[in-house]
mmCIF file of C-alpha atoms and ligand atoms in Angstrom:
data_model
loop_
_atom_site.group_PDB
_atom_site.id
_atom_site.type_symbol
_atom_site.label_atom_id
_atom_site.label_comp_id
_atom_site.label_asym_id
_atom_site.label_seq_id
_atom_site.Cartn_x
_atom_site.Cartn_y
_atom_site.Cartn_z
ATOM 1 C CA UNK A 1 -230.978 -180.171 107.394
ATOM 2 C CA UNK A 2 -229.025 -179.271 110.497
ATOM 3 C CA UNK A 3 -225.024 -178.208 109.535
ATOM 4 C CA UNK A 4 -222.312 -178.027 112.795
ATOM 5 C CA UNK A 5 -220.092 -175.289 112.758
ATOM 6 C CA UNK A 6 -217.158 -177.483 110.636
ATOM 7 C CA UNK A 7 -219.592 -178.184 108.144
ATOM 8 C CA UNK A 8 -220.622 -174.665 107.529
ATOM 9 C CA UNK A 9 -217.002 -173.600 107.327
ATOM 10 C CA UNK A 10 -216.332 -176.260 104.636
ATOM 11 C CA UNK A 11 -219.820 -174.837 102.767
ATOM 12 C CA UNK A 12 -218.027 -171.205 103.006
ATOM 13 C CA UNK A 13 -214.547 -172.669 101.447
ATOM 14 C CA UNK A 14 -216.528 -173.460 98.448
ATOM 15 C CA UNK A 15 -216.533 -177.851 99.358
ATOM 16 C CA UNK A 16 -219.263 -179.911 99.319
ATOM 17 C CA UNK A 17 -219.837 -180.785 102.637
ATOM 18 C CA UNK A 18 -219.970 -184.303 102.501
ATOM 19 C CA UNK A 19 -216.540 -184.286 101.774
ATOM 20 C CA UNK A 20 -215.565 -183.769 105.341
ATOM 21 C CA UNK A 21 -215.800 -186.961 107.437
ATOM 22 C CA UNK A 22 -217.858 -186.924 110.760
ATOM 23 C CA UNK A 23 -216.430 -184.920 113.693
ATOM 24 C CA UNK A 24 -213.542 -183.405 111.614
ATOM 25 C CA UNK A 25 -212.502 -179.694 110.934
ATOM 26 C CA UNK A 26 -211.124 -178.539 107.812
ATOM 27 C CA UNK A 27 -207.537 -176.538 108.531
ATOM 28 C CA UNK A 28 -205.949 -175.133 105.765
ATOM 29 C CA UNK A 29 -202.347 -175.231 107.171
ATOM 30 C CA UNK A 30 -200.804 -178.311 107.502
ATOM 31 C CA UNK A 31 -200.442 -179.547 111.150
ATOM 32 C CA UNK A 32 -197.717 -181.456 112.315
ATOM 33 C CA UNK A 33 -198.395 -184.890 114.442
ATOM 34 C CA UNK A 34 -196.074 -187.360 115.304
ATOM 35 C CA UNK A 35 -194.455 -189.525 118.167
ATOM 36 C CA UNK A 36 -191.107 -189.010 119.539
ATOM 37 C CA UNK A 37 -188.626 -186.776 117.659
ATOM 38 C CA UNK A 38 -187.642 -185.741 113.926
ATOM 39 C CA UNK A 39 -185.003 -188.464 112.951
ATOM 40 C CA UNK A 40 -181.585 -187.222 111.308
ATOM 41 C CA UNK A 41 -181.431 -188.888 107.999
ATOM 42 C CA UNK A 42 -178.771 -189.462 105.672
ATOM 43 C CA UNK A 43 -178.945 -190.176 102.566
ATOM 44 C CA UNK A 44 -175.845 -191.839 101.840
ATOM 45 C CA UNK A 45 -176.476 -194.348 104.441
ATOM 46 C CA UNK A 46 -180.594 -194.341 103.919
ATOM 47 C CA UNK A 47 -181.966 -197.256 102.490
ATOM 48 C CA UNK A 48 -185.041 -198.745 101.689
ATOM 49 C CA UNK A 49 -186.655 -202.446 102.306
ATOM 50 C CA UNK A 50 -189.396 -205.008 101.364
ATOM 51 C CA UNK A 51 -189.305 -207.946 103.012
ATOM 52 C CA UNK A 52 -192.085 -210.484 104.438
ATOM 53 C CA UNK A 53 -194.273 -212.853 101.701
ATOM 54 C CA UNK A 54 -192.163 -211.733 98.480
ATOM 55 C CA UNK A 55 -190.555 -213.952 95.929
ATOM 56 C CA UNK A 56 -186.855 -211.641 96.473
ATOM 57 C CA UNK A 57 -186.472 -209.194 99.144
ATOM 58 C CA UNK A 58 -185.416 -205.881 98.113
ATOM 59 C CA UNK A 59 -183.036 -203.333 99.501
ATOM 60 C CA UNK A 60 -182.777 -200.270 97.447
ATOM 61 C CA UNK A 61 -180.532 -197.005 97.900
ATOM 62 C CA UNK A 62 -181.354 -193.602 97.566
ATOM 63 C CA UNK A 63 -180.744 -193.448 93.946
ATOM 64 C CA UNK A 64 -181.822 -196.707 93.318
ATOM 65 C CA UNK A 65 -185.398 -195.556 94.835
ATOM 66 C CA UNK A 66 -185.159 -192.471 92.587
ATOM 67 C CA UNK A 67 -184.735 -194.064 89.533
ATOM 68 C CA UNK A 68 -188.198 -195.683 89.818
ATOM 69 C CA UNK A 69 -191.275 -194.346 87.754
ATOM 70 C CA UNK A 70 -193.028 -191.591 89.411
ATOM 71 C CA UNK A 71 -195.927 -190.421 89.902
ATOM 72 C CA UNK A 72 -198.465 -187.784 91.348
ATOM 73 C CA UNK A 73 -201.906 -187.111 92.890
ATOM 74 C CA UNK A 74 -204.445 -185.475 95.026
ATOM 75 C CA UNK A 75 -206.268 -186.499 97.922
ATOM 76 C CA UNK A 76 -207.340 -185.340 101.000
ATOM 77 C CA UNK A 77 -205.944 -186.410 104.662
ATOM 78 C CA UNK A 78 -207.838 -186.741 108.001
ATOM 79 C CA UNK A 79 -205.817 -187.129 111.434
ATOM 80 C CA UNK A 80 -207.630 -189.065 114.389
ATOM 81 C CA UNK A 81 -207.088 -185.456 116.241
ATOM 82 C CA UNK A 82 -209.953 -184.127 114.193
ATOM 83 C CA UNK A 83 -208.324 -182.138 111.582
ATOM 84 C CA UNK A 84 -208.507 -182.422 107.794
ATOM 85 C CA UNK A 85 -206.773 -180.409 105.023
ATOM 86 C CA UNK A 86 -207.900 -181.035 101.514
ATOM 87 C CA UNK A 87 -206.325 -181.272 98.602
ATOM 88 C CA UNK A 88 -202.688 -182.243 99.019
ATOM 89 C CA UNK A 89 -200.720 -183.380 95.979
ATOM 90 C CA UNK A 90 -198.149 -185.990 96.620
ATOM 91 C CA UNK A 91 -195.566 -186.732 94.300
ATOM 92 C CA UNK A 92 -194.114 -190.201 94.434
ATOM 93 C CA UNK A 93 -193.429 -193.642 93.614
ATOM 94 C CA UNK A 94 -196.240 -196.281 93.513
ATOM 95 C CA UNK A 95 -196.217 -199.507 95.179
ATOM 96 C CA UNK A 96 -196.992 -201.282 92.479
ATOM 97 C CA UNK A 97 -193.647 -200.461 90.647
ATOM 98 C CA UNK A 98 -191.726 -202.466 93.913
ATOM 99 C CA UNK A 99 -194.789 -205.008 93.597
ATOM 100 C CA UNK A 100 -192.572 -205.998 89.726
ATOM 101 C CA UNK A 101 -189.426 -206.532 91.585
ATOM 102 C CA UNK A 102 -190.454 -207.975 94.629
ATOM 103 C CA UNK A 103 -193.017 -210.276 93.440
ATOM 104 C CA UNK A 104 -195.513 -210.785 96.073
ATOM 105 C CA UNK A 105 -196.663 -214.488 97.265
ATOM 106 C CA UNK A 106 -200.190 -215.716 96.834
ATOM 107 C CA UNK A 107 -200.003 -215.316 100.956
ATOM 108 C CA UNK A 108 -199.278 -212.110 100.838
ATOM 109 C CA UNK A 109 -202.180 -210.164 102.280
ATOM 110 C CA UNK A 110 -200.769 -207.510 104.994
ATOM 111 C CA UNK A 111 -198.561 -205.106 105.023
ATOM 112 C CA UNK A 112 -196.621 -203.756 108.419
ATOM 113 C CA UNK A 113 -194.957 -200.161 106.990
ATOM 114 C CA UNK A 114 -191.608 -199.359 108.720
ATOM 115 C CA UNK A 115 -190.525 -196.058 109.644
ATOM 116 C CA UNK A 116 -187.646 -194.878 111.660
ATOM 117 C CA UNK A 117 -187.743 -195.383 115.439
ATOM 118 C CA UNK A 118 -189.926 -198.170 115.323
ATOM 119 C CA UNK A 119 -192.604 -196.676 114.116
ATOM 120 C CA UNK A 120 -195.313 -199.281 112.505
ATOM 121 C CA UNK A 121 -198.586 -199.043 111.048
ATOM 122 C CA UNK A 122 -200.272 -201.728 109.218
ATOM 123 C CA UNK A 123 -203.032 -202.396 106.432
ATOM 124 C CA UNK A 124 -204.398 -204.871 104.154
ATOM 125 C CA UNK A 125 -202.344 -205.184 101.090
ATOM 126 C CA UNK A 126 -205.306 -203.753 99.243
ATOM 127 C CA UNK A 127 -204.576 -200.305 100.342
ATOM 128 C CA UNK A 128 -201.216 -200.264 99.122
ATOM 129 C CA UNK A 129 -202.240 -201.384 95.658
ATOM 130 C CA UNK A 130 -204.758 -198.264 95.477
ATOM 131 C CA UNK A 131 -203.903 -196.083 92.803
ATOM 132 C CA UNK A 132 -203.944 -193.133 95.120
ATOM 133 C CA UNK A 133 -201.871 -194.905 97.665
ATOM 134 C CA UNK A 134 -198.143 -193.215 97.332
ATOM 135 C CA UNK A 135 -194.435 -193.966 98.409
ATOM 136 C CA UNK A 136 -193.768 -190.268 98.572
ATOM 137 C CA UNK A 137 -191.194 -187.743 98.560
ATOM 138 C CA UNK A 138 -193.206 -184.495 97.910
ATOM 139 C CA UNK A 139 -195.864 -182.877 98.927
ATOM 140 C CA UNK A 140 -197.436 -180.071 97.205
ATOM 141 C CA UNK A 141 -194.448 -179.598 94.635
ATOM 142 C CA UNK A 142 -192.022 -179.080 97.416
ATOM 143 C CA UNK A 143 -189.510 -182.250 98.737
ATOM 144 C CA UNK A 144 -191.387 -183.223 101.685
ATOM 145 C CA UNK A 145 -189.857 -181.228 104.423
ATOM 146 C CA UNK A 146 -188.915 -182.979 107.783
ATOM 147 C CA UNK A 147 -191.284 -182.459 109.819
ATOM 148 C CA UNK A 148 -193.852 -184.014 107.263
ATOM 149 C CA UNK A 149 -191.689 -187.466 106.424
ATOM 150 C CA UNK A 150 -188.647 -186.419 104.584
ATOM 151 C CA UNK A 151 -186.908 -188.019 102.746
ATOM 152 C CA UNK A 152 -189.651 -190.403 101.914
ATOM 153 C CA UNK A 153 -193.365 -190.983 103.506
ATOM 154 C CA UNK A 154 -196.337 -193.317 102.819
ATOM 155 C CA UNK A 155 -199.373 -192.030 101.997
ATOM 156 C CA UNK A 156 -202.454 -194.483 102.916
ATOM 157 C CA UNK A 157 -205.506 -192.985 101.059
ATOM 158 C CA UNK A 158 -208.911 -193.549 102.784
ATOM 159 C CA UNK A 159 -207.582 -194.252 106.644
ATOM 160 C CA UNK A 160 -206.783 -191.570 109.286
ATOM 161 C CA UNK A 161 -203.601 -190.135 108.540
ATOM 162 C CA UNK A 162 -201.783 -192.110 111.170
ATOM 163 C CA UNK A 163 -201.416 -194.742 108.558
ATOM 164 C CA UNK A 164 -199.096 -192.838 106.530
ATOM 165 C CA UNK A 165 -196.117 -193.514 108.439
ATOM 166 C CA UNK A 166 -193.767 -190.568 108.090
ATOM 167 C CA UNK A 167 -189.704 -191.206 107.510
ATOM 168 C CA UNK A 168 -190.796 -194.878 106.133
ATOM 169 C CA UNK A 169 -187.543 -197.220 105.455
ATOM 170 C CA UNK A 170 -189.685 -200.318 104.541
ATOM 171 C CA UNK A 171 -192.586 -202.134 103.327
ATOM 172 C CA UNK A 172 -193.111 -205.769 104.875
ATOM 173 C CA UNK A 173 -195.603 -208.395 103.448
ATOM 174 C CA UNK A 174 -197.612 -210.046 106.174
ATOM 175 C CA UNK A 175 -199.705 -213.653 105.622
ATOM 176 C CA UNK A 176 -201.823 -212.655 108.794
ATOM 177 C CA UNK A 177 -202.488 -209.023 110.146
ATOM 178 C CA UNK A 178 -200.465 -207.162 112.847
ATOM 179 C CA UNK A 179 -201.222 -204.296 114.584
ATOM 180 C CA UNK A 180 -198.719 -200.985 114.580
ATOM 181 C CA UNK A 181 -197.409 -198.497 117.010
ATOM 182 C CA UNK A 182 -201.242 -196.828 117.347
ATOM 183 C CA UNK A 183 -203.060 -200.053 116.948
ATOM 184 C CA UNK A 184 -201.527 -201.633 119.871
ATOM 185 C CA UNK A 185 -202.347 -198.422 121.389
ATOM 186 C CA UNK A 186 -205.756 -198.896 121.307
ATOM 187 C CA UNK A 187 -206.223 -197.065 118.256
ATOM 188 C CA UNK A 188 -209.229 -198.706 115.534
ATOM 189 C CA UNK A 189 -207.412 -201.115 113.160
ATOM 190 C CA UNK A 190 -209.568 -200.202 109.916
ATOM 191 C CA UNK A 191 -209.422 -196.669 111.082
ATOM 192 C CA UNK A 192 -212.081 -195.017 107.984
ATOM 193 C CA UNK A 193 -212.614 -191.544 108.810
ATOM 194 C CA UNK A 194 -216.220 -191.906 107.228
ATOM 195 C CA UNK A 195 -216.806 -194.234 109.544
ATOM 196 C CA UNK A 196 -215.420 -192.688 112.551
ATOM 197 C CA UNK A 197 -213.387 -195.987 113.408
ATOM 198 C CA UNK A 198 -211.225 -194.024 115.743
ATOM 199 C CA UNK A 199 -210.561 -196.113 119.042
ATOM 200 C CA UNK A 200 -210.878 -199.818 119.341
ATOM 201 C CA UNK A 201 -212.987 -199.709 122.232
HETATM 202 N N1 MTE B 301 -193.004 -192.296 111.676
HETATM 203 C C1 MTE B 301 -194.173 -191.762 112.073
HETATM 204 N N2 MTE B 301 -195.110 -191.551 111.147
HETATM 205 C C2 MTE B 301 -196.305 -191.010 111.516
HETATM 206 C C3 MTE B 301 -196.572 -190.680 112.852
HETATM 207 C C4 MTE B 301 -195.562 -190.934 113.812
HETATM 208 O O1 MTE B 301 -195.720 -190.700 115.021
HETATM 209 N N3 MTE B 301 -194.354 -191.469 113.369
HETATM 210 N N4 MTE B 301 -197.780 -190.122 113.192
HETATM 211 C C5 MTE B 301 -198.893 -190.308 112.270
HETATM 212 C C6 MTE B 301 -200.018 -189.405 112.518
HETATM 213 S S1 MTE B 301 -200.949 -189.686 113.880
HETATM 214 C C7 MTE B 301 -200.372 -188.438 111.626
HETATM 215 S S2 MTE B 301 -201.791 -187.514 111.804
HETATM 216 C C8 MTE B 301 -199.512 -188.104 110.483
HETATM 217 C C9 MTE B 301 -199.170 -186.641 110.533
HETATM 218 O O2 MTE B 301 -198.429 -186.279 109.410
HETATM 219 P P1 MTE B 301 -197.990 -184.775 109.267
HETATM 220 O O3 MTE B 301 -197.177 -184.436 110.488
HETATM 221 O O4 MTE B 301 -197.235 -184.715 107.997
HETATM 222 O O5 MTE B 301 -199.259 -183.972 109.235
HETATM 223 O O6 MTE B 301 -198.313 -188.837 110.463
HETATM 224 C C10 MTE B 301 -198.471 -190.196 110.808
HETATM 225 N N5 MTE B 301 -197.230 -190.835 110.558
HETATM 226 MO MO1 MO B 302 -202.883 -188.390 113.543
#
């Protein structure tokens, strides 16, 4: 069977090839990707949100975000730009501890994640509610640092990477689906690396 070069390098790391989705390369550092610059967070002013198609909004501080169970878990990530690392653990909270507090309507089927600057990216509510989808604040048993989303990042398991918005500050419930910052860039809306749903068009 006929292996491209990216393939035989996973092979060589000791992976199963398979694992790497079509026209990907495995890195083992961690790239940096984003739009616009590093925002200056503080924490005593940081705060985080869900809003949209929920019984109660929620606005939580800092501590008040810290205070929630956490948890932790492996998975690998794929950016649009072709690279893939494998095997980063995030430590975090789950969604579906702010799912008890918010309480989600019956029409609540989206979700629009809200980073700083604008930044949106959006999925069904189904990805969120995947138990290796993460609210997260570390990465590899380090804080996340801020290049990579500090203080607090999504992490979207199963889409390109450009899901997991970076410096997030909120989670909004949508009854109908609306497209983010790449989306409306032409970017795929589904956007499964196994699939290659890269561009729109
Ligand atoms: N807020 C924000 N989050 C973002 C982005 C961005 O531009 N802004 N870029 C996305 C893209 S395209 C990728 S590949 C990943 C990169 O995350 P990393 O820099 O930690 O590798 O962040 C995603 N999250
Ligand atoms: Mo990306």
């Amino acid at each position: 069977m006929f292996r491209g070069r990216a393939e035989k390098k996973v092979m060589e790391a000791g992976y199963e090839p398979a694992r790497l989705p079509p026209g990907q390369y495995l890195t083992e550092k961690w790239p940096v990707l984003h739009a616009g610059a590093i925002p200056a967070t503080d924490l005593a002013t940081w705060d985080f949100r869900v809003t949209g198609e929920v019984e109660s909004e929620l606005t939580l501080s800092w501590d008040d975000f810290n205070a929630l169970p956490r948890t932790s878990h492996t998975q690998d990530i794929h950016c649009v730009t072709r690279w893939s690392r494998f095997d980063v653990t995030f430590e975090g909270v789950h969604w579906s501890a702010l799912e008890e507090l918010v309480q989600p309507l019956p029409s609540a089927r989206f979700v629009v994640a809200h980073a700083e600057q604008g930044y949106t990216a959006n999925v069904p509510i189904s990805f969120l509610r995947d138990p290796l989808s993460l609210l997260a604040t570390h990465a590899d048993g380090e804080p996340l640092t801020p290049e990579h989303g500090w203080p607090l990042r999504l992490v979207i398991p199963g889409k390109y990477f450009w899901k997991s918005a970076k410096w997030l500050r909120g989670i909004e419930l949508t009854a109908s689906d609306r497209p983010g910052f790449w989306e409306r860039y032409g970017y795929h809306n589904d956007a499964d690396p196994f699939e290659e749903e890269r561009y729109a068009f």
